[in-house]
Short mmCIF file of C-alpha atoms in Angstrom, two decimals:
data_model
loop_
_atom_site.label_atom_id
_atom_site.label_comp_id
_atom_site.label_asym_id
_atom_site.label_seq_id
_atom_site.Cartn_x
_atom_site.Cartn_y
_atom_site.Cartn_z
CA UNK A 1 -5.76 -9.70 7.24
CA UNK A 2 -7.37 -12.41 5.09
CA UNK A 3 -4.31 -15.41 6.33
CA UNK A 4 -2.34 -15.94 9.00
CA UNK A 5 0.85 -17.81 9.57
CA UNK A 6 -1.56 -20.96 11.56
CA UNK A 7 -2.98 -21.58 8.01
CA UNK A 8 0.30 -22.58 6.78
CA UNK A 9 1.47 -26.32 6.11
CA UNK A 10 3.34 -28.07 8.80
CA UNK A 11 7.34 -28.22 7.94
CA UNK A 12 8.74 -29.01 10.68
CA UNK A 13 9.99 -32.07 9.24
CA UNK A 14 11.57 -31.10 6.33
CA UNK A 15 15.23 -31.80 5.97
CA UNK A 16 16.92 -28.00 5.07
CA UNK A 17 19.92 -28.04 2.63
CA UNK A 18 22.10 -24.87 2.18
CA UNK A 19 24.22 -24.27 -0.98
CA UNK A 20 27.09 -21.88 -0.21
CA UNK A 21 26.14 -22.67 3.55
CA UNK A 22 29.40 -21.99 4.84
CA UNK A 23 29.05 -18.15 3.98
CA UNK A 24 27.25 -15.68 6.64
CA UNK A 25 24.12 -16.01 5.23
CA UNK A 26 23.75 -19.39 4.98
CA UNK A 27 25.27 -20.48 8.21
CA UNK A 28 23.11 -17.65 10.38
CA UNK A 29 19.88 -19.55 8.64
CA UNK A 30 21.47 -23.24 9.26
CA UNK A 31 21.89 -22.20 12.60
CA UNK A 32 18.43 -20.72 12.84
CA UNK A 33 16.62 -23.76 11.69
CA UNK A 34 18.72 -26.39 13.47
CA UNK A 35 17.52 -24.34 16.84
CA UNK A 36 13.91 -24.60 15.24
CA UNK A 37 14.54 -28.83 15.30
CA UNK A 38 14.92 -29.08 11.46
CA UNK A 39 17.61 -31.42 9.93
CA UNK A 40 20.15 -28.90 8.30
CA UNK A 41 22.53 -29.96 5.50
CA UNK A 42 25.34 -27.48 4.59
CA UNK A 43 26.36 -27.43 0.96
CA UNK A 44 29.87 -26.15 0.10
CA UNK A 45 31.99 -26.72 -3.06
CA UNK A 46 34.91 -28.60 -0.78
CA UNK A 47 32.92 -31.35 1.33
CA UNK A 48 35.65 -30.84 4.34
CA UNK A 49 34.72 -26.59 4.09
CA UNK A 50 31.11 -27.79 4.75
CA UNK A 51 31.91 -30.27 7.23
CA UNK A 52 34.17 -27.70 9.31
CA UNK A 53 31.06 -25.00 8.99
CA UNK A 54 28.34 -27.60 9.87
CA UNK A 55 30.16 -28.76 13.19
CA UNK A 56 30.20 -25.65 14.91
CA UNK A 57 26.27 -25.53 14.81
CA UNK A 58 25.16 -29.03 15.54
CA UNK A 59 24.20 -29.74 11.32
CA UNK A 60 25.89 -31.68 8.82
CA UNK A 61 28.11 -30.75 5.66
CA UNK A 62 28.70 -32.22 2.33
CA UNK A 63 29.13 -31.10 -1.10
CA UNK A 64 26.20 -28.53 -3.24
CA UNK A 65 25.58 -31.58 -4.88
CA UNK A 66 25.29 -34.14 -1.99
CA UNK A 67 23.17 -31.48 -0.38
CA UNK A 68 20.93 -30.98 -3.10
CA UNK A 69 20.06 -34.73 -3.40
CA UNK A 70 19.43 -35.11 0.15
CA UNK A 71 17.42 -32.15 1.57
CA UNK A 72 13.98 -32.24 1.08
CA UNK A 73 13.84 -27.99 0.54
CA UNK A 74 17.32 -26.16 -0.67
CA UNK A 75 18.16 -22.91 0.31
CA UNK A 76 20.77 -20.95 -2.04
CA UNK A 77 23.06 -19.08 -0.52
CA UNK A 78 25.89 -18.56 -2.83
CA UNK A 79 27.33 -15.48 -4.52
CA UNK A 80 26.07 -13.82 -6.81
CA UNK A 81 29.26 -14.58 -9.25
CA UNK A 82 28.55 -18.63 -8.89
CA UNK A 83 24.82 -18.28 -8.84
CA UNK A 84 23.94 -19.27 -12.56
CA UNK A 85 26.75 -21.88 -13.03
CA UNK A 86 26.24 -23.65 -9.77
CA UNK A 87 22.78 -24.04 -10.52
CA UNK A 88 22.84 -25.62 -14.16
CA UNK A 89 25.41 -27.86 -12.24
CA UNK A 90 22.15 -29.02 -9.79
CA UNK A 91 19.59 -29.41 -12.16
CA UNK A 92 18.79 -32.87 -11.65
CA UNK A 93 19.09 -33.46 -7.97
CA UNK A 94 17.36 -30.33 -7.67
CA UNK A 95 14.09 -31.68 -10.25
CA UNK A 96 11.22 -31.13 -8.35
CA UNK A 97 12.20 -29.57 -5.10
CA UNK A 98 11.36 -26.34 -3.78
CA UNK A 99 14.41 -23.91 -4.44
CA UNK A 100 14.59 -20.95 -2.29
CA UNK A 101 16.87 -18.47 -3.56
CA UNK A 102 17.96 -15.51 -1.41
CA UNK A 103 20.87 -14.36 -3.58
CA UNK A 104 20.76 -10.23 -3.73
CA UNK A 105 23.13 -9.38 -7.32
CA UNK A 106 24.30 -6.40 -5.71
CA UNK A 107 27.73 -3.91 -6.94
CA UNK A 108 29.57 -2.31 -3.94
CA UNK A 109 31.77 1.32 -4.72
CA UNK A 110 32.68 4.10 -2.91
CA UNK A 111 28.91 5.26 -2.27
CA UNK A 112 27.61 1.44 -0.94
CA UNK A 113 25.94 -0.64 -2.32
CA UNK A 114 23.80 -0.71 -5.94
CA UNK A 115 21.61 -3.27 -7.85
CA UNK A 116 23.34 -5.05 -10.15
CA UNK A 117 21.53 -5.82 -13.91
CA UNK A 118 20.22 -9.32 -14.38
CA UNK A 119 19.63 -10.64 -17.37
CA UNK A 120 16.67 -13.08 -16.42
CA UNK A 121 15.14 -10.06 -14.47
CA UNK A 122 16.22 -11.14 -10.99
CA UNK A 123 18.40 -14.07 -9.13
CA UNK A 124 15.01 -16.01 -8.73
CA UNK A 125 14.21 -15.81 -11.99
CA UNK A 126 17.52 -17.06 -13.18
CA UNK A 127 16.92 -19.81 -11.32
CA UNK A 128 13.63 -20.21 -12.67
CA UNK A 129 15.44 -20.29 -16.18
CA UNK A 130 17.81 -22.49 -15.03
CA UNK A 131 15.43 -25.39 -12.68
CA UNK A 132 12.87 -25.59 -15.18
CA UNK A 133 12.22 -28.97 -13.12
CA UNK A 134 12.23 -27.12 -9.70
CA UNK A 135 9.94 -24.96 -7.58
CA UNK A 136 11.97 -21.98 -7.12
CA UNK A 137 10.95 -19.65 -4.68
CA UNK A 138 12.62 -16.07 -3.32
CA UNK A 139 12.92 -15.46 -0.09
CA UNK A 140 15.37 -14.67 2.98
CA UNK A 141 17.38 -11.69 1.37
CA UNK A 142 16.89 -9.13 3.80
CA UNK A 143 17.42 -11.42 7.08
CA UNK A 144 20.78 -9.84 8.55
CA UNK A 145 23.11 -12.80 8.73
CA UNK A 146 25.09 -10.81 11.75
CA UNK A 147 21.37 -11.32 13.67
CA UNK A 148 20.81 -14.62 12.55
CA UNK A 149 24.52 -15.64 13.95
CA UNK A 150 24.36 -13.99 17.39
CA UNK A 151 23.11 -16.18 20.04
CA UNK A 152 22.80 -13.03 22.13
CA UNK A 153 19.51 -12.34 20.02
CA UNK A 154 16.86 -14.24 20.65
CA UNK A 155 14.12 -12.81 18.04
CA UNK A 156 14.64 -11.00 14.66
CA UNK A 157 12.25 -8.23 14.44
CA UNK A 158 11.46 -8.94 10.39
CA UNK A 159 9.16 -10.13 8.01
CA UNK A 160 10.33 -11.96 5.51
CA UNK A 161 8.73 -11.60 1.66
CA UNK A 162 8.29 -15.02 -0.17
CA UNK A 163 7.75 -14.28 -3.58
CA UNK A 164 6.94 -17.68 -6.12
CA UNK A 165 3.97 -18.51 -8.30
CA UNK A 166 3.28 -21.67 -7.10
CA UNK A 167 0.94 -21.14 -3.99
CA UNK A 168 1.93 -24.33 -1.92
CA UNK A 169 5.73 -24.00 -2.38
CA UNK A 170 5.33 -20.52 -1.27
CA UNK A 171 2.90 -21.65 1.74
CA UNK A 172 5.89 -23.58 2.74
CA UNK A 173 8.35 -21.03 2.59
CA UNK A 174 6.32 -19.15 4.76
CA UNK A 175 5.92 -21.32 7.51
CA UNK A 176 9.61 -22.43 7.05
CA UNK A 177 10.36 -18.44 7.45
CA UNK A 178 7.96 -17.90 10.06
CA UNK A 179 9.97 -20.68 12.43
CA UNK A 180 12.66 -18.08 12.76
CA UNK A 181 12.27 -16.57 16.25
CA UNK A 182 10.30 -13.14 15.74
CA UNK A 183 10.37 -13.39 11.65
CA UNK A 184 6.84 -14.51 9.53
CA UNK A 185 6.65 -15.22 6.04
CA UNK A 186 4.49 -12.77 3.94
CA UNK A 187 3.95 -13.39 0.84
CA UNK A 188 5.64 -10.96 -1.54
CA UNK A 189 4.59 -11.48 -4.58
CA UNK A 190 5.11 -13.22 -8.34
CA UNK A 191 8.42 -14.17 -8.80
CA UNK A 192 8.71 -11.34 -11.67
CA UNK A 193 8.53 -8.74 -8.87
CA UNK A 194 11.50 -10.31 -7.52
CA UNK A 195 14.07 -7.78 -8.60
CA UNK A 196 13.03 -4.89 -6.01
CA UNK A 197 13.04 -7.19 -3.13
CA UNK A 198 16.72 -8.34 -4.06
CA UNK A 199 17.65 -4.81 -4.75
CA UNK A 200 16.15 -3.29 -1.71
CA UNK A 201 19.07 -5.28 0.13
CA UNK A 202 20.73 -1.95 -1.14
CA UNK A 203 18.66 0.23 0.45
CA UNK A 204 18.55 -1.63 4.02
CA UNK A 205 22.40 -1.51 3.85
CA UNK A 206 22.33 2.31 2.73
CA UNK A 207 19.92 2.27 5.89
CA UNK A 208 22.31 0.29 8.59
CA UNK A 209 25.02 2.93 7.48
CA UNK A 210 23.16 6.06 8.01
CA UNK A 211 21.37 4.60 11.40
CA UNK A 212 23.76 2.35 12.65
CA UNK A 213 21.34 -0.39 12.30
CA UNK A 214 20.48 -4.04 11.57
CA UNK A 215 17.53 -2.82 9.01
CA UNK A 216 14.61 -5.20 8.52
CA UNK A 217 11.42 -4.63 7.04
CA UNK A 218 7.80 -5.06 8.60
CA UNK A 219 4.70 -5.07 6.42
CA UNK A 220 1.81 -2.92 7.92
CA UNK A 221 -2.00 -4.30 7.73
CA UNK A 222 -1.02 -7.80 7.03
CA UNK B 1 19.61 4.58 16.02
CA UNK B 2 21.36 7.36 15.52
CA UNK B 3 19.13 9.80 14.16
CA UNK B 4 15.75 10.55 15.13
CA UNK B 5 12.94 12.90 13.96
CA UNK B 6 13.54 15.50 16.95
CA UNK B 7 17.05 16.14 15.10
CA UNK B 8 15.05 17.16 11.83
CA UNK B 9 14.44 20.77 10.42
CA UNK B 10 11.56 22.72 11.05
CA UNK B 11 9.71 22.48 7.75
CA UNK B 12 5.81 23.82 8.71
CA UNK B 13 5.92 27.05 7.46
CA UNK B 14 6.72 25.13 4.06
CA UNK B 15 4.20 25.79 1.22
CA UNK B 16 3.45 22.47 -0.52
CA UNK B 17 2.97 22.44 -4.36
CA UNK B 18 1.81 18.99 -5.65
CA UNK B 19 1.88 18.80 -9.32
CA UNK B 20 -1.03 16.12 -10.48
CA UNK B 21 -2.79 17.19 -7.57
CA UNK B 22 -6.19 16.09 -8.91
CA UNK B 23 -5.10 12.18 -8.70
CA UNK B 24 -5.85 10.18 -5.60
CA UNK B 25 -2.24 10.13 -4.42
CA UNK B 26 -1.85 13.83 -4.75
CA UNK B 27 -5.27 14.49 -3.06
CA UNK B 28 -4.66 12.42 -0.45
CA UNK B 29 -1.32 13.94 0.20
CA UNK B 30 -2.99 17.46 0.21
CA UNK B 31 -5.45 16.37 2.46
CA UNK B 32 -3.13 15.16 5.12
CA UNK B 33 -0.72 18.41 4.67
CA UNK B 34 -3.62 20.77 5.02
CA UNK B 35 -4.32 18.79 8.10
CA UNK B 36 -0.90 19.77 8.93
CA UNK B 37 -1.39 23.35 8.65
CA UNK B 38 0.48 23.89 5.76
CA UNK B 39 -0.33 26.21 2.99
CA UNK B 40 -1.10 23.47 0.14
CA UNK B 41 -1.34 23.87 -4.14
CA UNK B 42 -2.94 21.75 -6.20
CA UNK B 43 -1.92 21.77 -9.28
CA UNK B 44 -3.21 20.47 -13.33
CA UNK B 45 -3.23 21.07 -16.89
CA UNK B 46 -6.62 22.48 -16.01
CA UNK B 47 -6.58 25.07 -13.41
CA UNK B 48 -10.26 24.98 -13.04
CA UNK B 49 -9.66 21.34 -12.13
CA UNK B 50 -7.50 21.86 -9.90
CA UNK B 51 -9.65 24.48 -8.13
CA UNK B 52 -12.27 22.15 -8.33
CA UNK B 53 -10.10 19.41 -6.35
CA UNK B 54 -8.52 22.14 -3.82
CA UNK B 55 -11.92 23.59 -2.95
CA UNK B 56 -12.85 19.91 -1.46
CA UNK B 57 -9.92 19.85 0.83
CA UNK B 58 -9.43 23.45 2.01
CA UNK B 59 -6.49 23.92 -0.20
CA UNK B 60 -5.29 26.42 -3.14
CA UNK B 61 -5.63 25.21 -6.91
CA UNK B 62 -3.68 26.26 -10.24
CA UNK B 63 -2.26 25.28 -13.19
CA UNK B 64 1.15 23.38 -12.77
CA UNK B 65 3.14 26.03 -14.10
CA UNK B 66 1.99 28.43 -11.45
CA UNK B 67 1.98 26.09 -8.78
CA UNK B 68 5.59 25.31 -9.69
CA UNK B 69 6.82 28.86 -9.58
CA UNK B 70 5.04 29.71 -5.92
CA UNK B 71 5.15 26.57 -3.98
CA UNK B 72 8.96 26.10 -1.42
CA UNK B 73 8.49 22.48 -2.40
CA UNK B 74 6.70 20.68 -5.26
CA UNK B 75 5.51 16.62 -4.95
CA UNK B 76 5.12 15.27 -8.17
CA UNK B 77 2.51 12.70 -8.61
CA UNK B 78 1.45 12.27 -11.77
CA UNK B 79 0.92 9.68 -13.73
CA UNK B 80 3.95 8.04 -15.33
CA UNK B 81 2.74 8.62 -18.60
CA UNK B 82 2.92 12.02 -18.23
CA UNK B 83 5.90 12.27 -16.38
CA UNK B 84 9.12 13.74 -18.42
CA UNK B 85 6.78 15.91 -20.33
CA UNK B 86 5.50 17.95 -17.99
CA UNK B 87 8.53 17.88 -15.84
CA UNK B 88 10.70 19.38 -19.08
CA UNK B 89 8.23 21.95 -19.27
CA UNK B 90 8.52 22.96 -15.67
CA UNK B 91 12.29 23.08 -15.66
CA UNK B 92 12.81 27.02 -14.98
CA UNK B 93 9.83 27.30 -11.89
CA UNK B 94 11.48 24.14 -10.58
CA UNK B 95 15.36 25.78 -10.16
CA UNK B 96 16.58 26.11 -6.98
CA UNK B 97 13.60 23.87 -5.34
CA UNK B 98 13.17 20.47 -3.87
CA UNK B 99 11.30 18.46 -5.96
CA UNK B 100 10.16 15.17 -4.64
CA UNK B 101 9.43 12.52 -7.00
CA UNK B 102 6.41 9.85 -5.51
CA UNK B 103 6.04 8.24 -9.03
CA UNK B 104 5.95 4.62 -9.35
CA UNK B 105 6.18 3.25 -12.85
CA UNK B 106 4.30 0.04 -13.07
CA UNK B 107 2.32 -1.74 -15.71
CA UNK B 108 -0.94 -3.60 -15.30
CA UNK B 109 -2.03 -7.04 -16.49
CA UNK B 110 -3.67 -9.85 -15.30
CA UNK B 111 -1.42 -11.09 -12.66
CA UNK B 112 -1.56 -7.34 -11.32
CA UNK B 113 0.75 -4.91 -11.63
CA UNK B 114 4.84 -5.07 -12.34
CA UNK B 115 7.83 -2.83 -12.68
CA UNK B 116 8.22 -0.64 -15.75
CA UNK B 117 11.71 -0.63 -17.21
CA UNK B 118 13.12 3.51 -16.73
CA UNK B 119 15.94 4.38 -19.08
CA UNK B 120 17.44 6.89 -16.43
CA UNK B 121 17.07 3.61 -14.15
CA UNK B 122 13.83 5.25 -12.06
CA UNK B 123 11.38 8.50 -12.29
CA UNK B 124 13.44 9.82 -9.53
CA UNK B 125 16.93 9.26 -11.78
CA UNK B 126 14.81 10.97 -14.88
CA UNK B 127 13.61 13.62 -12.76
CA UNK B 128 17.09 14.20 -11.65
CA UNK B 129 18.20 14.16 -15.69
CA UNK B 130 15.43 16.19 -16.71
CA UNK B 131 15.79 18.72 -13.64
CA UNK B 132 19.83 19.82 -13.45
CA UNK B 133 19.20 22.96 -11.94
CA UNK B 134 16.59 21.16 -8.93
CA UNK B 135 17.29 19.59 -5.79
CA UNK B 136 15.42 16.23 -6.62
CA UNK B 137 14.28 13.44 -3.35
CA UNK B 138 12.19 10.45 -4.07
CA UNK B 139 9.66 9.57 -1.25
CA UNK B 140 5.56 8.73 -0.55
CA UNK B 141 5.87 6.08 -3.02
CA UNK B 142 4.06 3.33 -0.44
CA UNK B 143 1.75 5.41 1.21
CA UNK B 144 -2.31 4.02 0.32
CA UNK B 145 -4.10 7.21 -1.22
CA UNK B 146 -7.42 5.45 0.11
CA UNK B 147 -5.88 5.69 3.35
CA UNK B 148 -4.24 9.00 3.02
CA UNK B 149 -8.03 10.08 1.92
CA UNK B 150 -9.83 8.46 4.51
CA UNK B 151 -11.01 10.74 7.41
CA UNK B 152 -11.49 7.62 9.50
CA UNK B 153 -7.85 6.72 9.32
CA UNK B 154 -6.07 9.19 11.73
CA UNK B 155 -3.02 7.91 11.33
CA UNK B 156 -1.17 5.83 8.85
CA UNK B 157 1.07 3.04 10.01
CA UNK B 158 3.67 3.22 7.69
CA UNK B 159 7.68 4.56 7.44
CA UNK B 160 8.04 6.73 4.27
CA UNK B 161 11.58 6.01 2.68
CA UNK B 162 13.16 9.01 1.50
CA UNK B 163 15.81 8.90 -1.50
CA UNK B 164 18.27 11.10 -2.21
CA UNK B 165 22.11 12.63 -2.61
CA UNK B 166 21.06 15.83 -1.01
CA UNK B 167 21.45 15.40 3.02
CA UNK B 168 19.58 18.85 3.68
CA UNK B 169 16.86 18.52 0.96
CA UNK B 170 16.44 14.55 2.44
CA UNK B 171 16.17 15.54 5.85
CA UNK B 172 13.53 18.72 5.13
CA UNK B 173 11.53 15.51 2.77
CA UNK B 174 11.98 12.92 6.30
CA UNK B 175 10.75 16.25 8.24
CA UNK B 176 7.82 16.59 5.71
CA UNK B 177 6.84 12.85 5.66
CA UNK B 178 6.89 12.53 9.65
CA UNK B 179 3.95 15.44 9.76
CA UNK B 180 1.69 13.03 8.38
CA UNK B 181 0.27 11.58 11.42
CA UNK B 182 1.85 8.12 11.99
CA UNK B 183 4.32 8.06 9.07
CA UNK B 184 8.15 8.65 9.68
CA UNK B 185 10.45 9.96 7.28
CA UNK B 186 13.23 7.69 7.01
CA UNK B 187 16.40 7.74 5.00
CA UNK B 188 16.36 5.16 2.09
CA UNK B 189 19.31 5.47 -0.12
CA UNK B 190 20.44 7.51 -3.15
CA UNK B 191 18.97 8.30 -5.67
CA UNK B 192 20.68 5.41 -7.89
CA UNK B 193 18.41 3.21 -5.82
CA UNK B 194 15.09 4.23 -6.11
CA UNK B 195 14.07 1.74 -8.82
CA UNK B 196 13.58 -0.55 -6.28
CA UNK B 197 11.68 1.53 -3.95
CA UNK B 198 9.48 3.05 -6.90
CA UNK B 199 9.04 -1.21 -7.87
CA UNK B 200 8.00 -2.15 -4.38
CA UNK B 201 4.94 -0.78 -5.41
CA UNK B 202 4.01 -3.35 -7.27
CA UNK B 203 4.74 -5.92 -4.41
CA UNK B 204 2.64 -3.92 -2.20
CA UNK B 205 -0.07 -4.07 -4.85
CA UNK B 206 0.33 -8.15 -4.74
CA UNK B 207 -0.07 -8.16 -0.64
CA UNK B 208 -2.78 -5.89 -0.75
CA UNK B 209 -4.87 -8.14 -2.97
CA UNK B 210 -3.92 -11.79 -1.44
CA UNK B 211 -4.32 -10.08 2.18
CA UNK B 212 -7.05 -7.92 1.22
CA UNK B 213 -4.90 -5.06 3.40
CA UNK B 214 -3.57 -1.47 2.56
CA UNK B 215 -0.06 -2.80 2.87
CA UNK B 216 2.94 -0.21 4.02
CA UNK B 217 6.28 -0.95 5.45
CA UNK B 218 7.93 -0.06 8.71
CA UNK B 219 11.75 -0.30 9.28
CA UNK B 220 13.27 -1.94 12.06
CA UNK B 221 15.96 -1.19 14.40
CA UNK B 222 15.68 2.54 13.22
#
């Protein structure tokens, strides 16, 4: 137990922008870090979708691309499907910010859920082809948006992995994570070990069928 | 939380054959299964090695062939390397048995260790290919053999995810895992996802340097 969450940079002034923030996901983390005092911007392709989402939790909405010029850290929250195209359409306003990507590529049939091939490796490392300007970081993808939306639940029993290979944008990430109620960033890894952590979403999901559970993971020792 | 460890089957009467028993994982699982009270063979290409490494823990030793054909249930753990070879050659011993695959296919450089791509998709999947006639689980992928090996540590804080399309053989594998004191068996998938589970290794391998920890995972709300 060589670090603790203490050691990490203060964040609570950063300004939080969410692509695809109108989605479960994304709004059950705007809504999480507008509790935690944090400026949230909610990114949507239609400006009037974001605005809608962003009322009903005290944040603001505007278009991926207004969103990605103002926040000062931007989460991505989008579908897998849009993922690659959405980002090559942000890579300027997105030049030299940290880029958290939480996306999980995953296939759903008959038996649940499955990890779905990626090309660059893994989500985050697509975007790490993609933002050759940006920080891009992993993070968030096994946070279960139904806990992060329910005001009835005050804590979420989870640690969440932050996986980059640049130390300080991960450092951030990890205090940003670690300002959800009951969650603390760990760090996870290089961002080439990112594919099991999206892919595990599978498993947790396999996991909340057979127990009847909201699945998170914990990381013994640390 | 549906299920719990009270609903699982009775497995101690269960004798334990671990193929590659010599290695640290397999030793350390032997230790812990002796501990148990469970009749426990080690198996090796070299039975006199494997004598050598059962004598130390109060277990049985043998070449893998024979430890295939007399054990109820076989662990394999060894190396990746090593794997399909040996697990082709134990095909007709293996028939009829659970076999549960703890391999985790990884290379090593520098910036530590990373997942292996797995033509079958993971040394569970192979195992499966390789073994038609075999009731094949994937599980003890995360658990530290320097723990596991430790007679300080008296129990292991740590959930054991076990893989599988077999409910009976996954629930005698969740039974198995829960008798090592502190570990739980718990339900992880199907087979089809144990890349990800067999690749975690590698992220555990990350944490455990940068925390200077023996890193394992717990589930939550199960």
């Amino acid at each position: 137990m060589a670090e603790h969450t203490t050691d990490l940079p203060d964040v609570s002034t950063l300004t939080i922008g969410i692509l695809g923030g109108t989605g479960d996901q994304g709004r059950g983390l705007a809504v999480r870090f507008a509790a935690a005092g944090h400026t949230v911007l909610i990114g949507s392709r239609s400006a009037e979708r974001a605005q809608r989402a962003a009322e009903e939790i005290g944040a603001r909405g505007a278009d991926n691309a207004t969103v990605a010029a103002e926040a000062d850290l931007v989460i991505v929250a989008v579908p897998w499907d849009g993922h690659r195209a959405l980002l090559e359409s942000l890579r300027e306003p997105l030049t030299g910010k940290i880029v958290v990507d939480c996306v999980n590529p995953l296939g759903f049939d008959k038996q649940g859920a499955y990890a779905l091939p990626v090309e660059e490796g893994s989500a985050a490392q697509q975007a790490a082809a993609v933002l050759t300007g940006s920080r891009v970081v992993a993070a968030f993808h096994h946070v279960s948006a139904s806990l992060l939306l329910d005001p009835s639940v005050p804590g979420i029993d989870l640690d969440i992995l932050v996986l980059g290979d640049d130390r300080e944008a991960t450092d951030i990430v990890r205090a940003l994570a670690s300002r959800i109620p009951g969650a603390r960033g760990v760090y996870g890894g290089r961002l080439r070990n990112a594919h099991q952590i999206e892919a595990l979403t599978a498993n947790l999901i396999s996991i909340n069928r057979r127990y009847k559970a909201h699945a998170g993971i914990r990381v013994t020792d640390v």
